Short mmCIF file of C-alpha atoms in Angstrom, two decimals:
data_model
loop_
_atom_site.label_atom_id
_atom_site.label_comp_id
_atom_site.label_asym_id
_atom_site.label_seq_id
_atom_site.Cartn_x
_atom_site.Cartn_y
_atom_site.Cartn_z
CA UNK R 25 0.00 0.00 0.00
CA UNK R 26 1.40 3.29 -1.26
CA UNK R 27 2.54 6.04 1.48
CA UNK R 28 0.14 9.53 0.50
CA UNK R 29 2.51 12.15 1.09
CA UNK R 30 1.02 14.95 3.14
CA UNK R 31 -1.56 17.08 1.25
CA UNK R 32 0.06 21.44 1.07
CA UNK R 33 -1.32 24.55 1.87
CA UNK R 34 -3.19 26.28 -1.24
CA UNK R 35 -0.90 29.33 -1.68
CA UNK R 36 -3.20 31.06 -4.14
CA UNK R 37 -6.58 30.97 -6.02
CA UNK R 38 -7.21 30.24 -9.26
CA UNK R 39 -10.23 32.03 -10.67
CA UNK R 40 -13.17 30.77 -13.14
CA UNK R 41 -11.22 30.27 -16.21
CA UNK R 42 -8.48 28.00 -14.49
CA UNK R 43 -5.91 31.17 -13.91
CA UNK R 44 -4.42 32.11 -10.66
CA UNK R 45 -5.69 34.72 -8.94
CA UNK R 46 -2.24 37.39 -8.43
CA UNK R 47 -3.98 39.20 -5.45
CA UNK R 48 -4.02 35.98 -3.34
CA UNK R 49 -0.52 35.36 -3.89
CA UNK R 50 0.16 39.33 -2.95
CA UNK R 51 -2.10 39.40 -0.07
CA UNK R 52 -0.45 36.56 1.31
CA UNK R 53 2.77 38.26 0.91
CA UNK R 54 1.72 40.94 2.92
CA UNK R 55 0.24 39.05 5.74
CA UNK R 56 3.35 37.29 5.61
CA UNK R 57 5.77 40.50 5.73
CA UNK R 58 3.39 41.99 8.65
CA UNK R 59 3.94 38.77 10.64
CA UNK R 60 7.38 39.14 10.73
CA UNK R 61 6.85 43.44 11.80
CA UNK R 62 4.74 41.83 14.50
CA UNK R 63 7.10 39.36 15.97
CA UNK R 64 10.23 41.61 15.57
CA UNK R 65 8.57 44.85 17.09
CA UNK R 66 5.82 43.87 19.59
CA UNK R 67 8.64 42.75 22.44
CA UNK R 68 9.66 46.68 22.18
CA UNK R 69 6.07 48.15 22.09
CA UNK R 70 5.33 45.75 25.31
CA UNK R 71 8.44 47.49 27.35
CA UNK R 72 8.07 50.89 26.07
CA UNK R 73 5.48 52.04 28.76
CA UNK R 74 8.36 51.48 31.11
CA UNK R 75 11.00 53.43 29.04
CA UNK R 76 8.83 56.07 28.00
CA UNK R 77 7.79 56.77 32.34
CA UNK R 78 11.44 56.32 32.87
CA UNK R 79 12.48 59.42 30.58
CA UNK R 80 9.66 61.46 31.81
CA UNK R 81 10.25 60.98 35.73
CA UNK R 82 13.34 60.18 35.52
CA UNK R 83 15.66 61.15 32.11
CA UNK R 84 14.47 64.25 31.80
CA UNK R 85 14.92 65.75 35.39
CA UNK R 86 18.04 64.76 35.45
CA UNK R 87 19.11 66.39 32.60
CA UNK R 88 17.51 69.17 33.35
CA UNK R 89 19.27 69.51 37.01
CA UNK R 90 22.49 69.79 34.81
CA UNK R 91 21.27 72.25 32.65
CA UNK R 92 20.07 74.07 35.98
CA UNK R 93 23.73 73.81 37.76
CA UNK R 94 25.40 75.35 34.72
CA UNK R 95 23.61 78.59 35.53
CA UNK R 96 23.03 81.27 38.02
CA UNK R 97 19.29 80.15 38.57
CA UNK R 98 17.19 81.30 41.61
CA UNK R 99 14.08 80.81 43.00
CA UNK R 100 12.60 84.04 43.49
CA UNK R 101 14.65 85.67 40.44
CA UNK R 102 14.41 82.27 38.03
CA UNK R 103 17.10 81.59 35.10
CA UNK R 104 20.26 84.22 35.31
CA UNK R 105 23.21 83.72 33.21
CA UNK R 106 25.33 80.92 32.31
CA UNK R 107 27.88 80.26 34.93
CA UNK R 108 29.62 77.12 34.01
CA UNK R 109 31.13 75.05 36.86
CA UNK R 110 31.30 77.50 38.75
CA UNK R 111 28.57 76.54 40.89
CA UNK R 112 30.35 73.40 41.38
CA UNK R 113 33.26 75.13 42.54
CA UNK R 114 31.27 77.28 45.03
CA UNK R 115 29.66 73.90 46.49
CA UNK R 116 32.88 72.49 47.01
CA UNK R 117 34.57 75.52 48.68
CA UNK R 118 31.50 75.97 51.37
CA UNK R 119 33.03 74.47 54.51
CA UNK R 120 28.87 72.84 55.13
CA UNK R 121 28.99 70.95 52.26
CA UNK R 122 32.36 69.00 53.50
CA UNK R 123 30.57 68.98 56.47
CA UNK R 124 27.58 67.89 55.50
CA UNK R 125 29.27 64.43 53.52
CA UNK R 126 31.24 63.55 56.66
CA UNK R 127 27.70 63.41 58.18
CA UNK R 128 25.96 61.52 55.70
CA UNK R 129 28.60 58.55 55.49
CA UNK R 130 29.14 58.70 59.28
CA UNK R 131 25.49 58.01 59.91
CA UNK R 132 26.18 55.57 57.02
CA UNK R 133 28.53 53.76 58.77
CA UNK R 134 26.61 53.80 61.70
CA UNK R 135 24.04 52.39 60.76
CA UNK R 136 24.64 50.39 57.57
CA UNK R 137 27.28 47.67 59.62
CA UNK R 138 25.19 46.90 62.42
CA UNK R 139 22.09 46.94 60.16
CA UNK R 140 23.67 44.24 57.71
CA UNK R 141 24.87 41.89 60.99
CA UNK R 142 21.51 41.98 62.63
CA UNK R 143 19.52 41.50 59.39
CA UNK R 144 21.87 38.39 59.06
CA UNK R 145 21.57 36.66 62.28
CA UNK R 146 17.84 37.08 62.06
CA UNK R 147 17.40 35.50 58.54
CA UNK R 148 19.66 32.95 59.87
CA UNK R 149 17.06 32.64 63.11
CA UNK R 150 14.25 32.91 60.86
CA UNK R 151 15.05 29.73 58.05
CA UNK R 152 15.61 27.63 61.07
CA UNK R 153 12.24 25.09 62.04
CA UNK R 154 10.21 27.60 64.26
CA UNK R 155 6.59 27.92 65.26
CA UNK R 156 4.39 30.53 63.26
CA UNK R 157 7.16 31.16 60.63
CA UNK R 158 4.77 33.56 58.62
CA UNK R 159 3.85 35.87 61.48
CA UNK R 160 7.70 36.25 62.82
CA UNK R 161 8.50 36.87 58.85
CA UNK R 162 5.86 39.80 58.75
CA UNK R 163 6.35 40.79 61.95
CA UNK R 164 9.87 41.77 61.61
CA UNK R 165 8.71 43.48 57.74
CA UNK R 166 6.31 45.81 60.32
CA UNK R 167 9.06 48.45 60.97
CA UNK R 168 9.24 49.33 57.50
CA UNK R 169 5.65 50.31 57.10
CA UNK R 170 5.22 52.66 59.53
CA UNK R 171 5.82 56.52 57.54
CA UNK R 172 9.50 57.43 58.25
CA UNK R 173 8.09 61.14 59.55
CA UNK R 174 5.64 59.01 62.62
CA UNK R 175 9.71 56.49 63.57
CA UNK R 176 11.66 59.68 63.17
CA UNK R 177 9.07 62.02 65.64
CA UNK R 178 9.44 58.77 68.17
CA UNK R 179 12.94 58.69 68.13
CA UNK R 180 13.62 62.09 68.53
CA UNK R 181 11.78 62.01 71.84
CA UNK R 182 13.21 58.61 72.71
CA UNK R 183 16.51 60.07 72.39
CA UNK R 184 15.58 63.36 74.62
CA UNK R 185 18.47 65.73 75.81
CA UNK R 186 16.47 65.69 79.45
CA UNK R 187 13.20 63.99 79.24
CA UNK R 188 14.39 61.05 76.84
CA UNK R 189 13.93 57.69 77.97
CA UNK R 190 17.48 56.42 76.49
CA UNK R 191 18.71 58.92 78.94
CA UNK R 192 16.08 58.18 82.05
CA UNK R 193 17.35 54.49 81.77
CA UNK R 194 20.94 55.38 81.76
CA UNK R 195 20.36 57.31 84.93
CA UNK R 196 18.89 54.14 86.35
CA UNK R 197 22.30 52.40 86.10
CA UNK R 198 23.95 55.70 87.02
CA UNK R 199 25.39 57.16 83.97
CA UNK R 200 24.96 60.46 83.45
CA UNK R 201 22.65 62.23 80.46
CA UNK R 202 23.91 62.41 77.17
CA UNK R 203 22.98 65.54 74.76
CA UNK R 204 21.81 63.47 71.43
CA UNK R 205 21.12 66.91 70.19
CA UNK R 206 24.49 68.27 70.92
CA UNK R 207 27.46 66.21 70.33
CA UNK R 208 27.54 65.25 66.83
CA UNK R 209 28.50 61.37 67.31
CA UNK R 210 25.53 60.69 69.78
CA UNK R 211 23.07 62.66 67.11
CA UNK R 212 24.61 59.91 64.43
CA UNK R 213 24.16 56.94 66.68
CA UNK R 214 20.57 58.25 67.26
CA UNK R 215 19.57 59.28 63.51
CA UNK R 216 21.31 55.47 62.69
CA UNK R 217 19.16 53.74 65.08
CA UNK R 218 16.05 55.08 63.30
CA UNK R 219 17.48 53.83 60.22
CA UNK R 220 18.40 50.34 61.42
CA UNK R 221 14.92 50.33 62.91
CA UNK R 222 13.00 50.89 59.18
CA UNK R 223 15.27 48.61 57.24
CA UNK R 224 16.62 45.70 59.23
CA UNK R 225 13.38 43.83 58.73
CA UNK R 226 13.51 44.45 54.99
CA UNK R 227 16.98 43.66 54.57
CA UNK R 228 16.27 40.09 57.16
CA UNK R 229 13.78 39.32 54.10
CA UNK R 230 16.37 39.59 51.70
CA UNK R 231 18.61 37.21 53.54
CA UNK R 232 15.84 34.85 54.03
CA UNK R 233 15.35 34.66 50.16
CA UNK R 234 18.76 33.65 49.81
CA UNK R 235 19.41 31.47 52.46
CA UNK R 236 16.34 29.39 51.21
CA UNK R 237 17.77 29.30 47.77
CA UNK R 238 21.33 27.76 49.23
CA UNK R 239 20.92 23.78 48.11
CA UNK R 240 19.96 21.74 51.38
CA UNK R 241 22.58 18.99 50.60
CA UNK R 242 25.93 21.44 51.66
CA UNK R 243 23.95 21.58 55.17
CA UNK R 244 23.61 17.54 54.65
CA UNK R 245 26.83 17.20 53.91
CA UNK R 246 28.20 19.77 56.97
CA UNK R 247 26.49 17.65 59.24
CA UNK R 248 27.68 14.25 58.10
CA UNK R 249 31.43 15.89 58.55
CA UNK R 250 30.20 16.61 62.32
CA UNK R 251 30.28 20.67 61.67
CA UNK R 252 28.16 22.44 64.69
CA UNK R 253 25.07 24.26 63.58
CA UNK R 254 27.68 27.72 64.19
CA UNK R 255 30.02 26.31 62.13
CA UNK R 256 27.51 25.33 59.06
CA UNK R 257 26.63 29.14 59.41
CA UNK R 258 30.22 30.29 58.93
CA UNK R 259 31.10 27.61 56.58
CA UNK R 260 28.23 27.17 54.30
CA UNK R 261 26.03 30.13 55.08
CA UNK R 262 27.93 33.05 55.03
CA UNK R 263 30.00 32.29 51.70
CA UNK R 264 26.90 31.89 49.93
CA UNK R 265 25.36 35.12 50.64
CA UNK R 266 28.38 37.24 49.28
CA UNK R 267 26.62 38.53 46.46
CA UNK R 268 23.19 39.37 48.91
CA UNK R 269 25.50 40.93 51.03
CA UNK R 270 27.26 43.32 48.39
CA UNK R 271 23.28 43.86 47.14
CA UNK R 272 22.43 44.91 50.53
CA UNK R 273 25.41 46.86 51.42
CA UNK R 274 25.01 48.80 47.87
CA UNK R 275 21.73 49.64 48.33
CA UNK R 276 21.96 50.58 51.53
CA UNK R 277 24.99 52.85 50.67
CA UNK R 278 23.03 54.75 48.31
CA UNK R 279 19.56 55.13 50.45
CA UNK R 280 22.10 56.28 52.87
CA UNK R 281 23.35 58.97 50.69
CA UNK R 282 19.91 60.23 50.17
CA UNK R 283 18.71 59.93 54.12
CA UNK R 284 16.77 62.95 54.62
CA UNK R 285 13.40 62.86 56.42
CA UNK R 286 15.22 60.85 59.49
CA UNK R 287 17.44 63.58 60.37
CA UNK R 288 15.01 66.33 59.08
CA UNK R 289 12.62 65.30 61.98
CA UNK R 290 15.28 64.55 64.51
CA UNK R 291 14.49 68.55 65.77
CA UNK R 292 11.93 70.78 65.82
CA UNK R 293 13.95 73.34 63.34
CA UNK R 294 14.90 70.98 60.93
CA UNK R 295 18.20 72.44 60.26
CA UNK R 296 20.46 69.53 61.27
CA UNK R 297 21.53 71.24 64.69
CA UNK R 298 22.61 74.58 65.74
CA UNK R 299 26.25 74.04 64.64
CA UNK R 300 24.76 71.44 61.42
CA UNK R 301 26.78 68.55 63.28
CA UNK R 302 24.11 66.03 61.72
CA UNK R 303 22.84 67.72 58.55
CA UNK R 304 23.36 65.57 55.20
CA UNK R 305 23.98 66.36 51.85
CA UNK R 306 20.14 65.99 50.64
CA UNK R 307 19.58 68.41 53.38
CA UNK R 308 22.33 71.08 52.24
CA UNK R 309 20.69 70.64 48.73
CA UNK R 310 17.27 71.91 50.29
CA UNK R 311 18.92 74.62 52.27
CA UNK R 312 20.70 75.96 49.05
CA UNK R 313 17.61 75.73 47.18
CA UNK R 314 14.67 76.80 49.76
CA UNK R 315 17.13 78.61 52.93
CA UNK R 316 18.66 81.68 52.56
CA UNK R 317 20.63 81.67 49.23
CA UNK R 318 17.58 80.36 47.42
CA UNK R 319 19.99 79.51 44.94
CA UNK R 320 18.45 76.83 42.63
CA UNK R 321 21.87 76.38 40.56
CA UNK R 322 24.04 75.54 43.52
CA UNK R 323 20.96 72.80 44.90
CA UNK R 324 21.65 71.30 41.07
CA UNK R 325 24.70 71.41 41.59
CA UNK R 326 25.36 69.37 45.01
CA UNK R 327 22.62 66.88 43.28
CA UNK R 328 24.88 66.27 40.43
CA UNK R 329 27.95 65.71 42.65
CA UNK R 330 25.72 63.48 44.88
CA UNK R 331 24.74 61.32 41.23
CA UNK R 332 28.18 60.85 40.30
CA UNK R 333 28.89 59.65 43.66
CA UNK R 334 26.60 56.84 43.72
CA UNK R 335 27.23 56.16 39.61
CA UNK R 336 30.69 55.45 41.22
CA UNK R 337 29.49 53.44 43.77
CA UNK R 338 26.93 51.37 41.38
CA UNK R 339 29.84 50.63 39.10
CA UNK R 340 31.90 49.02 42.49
CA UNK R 341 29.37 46.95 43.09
CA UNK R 342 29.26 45.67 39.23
CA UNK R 343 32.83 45.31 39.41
CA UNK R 344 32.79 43.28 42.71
CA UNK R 345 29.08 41.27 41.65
CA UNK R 346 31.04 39.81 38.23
CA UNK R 347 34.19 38.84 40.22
CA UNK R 348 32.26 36.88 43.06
CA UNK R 349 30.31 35.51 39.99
CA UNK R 350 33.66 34.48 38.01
CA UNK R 351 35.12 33.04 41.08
CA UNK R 352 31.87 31.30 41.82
CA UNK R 353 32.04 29.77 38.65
CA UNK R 354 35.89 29.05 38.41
CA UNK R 355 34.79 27.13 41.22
CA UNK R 356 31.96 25.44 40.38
CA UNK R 357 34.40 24.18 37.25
CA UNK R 358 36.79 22.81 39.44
CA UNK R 359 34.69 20.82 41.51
CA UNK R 360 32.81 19.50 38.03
CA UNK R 361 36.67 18.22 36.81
CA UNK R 362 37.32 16.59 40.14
#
């Protein structure tokens, strides 16, 4: 019994008198060619939305900031005349603005290391077999909710030159009052612990995620080599989060660079102290813009210098993410030969 061989698609018509029909064949061509518009342009026209928000909100104020900081722009008096750099140069020579960065990575520091431990060690708490697992994960997400103005107005009093209660239990144990609103370390320990309070529970999430993604049979194997549940942590744990960690310490890095409403609230004046011992830079840039010198071009200014400094902090942590990931890999390699 003969094989039929698979009957074809008619490509064209043929009309009444046994001729084909030329608009089939061209109409088919043209389907054809807008098939293959559709499949090469629709993946753009799907993520355009995004592109086309991004240079509205975002492209386009930024350029415009640098086209503000090249000129002698005010906010009473609008556009002057074209100044150059030299409201760079202005920025840079105020002794408030060097003032103002030692701040902002001091409270940084403050509160970025201890934030990044403690989000750690609770992850690490948190993946183990407990009781309720969903209600200690939210609970510990609940600092982050509350409005930073409402943790900021708390802490402030909490941290009270007289009446605070961080001083009221210190003179339970007999140490005398310190002024959180004088000396300019105690303000940055203060301002940090607001900011540890609002983020450790976000960043404890972010651990979590990646401890659960670390494969279950390095713990297995830990355990049949008699390593203590400390030493699977250091061991097995820790090496596997380096690239969370560098995430988390990037990120926080840069939200640190742009603290603002924390130290904003920490008085009633909102000036960052009488001598500025805890003002930032994002609060320089509104005291430029909005205090006294009402000088738009200068506030463009310290935001542009502020930019490049976390551009050159984004591109450290691209340089250090694609080394842990070659050495991860190299790795990986070298255990595959074996």
């Amino acid at each position: 019994m003969a094989a039929t061989s698979p009957t074809r698609p008619v490509l064209e018509t043929v009309t009444p008198l046994g001729r084909p029909d030329p608009d089939s064949s061209g109409r088919l061509l043209r389907r054809n060619r807008r098939g293959r518009w559709d499949v090469k342009i629709s993946p753009y026209l799907y993520i355009s939305p995004f592109f086309l928000l991004f240079a509205l909100v975002g492209l386009f104020p930024l350029i415009y900031t640098a086209y503000v900081s090249l000129h002698d722009w005010h906010l009473i008096g609008g556009q002057g005349e074209f100044v150059g750099a030299q409201n760079y140069l202005d920025v840079l020579q105020q002794p408030r603005f060097m003032t103002a960065l030692r701040n902002t990575f001091s409270i940084f520091l403050l509160s970025s290391v201890p934030q990044v431990l403690m989000a750690i060690v609770l992850a690490a708490v948190l993946d183990a077999n407990l009781r309720a697992k969903t209600f200690w994960r939210m609970g510990v997400l609940l600092p982050y909710v509350v409005a930073p103005v409402a943790a900021s107005l708390i802490f402030s009093k909490l941290f009270g030159d007289q009446s605070g209660m961080i001083n009221a239990i210190l003179g339970l144990v007999g140490l005398g009052p310190i002024g959180f609103h004088a000396d300019p370390l105690s303000s940055h320990v203060a301002i940090a612990s607001m900011v540890n309070f609002r983020w450790t529970g976000y960043n404890t999430l972010i651990f979590l995620a990646a401890m659960q993604a670390i494969p279950r049979d390095l713990y297995e194997a830990a355990v049949l080599d008699g390593a203590s549940r400390f030493r699977q942590f250091v061991s097995v744990t820790v090496p596997m989060l380096r690239p969370t960690v560098i995430f988390v310490v990037i990120t926080s890095t840069i939200g640190g660079l742009q603290i603002f409403d924390e130290p904003r609230m920490f008085d009633q004046l909102g000036v960052g102290g009488p001598d500025r011992q805890w003002m930032t830079v994002t609060m320089f840039l509104y005291e430029l813009g909005w205090g006294a010198q009402k000088s738009f071009g200068r506030a463009a200014a310290v935001a542009w210098i502020l930019f490049v400094i976390i551009v050159v902090i984004g591109l450290l942590n691209f340089a250090l993410t694609r080394r842990i990931a070659s050495s991860s890999s190299t790795v990986k390699k070298g255990r595959a030969h074996r």
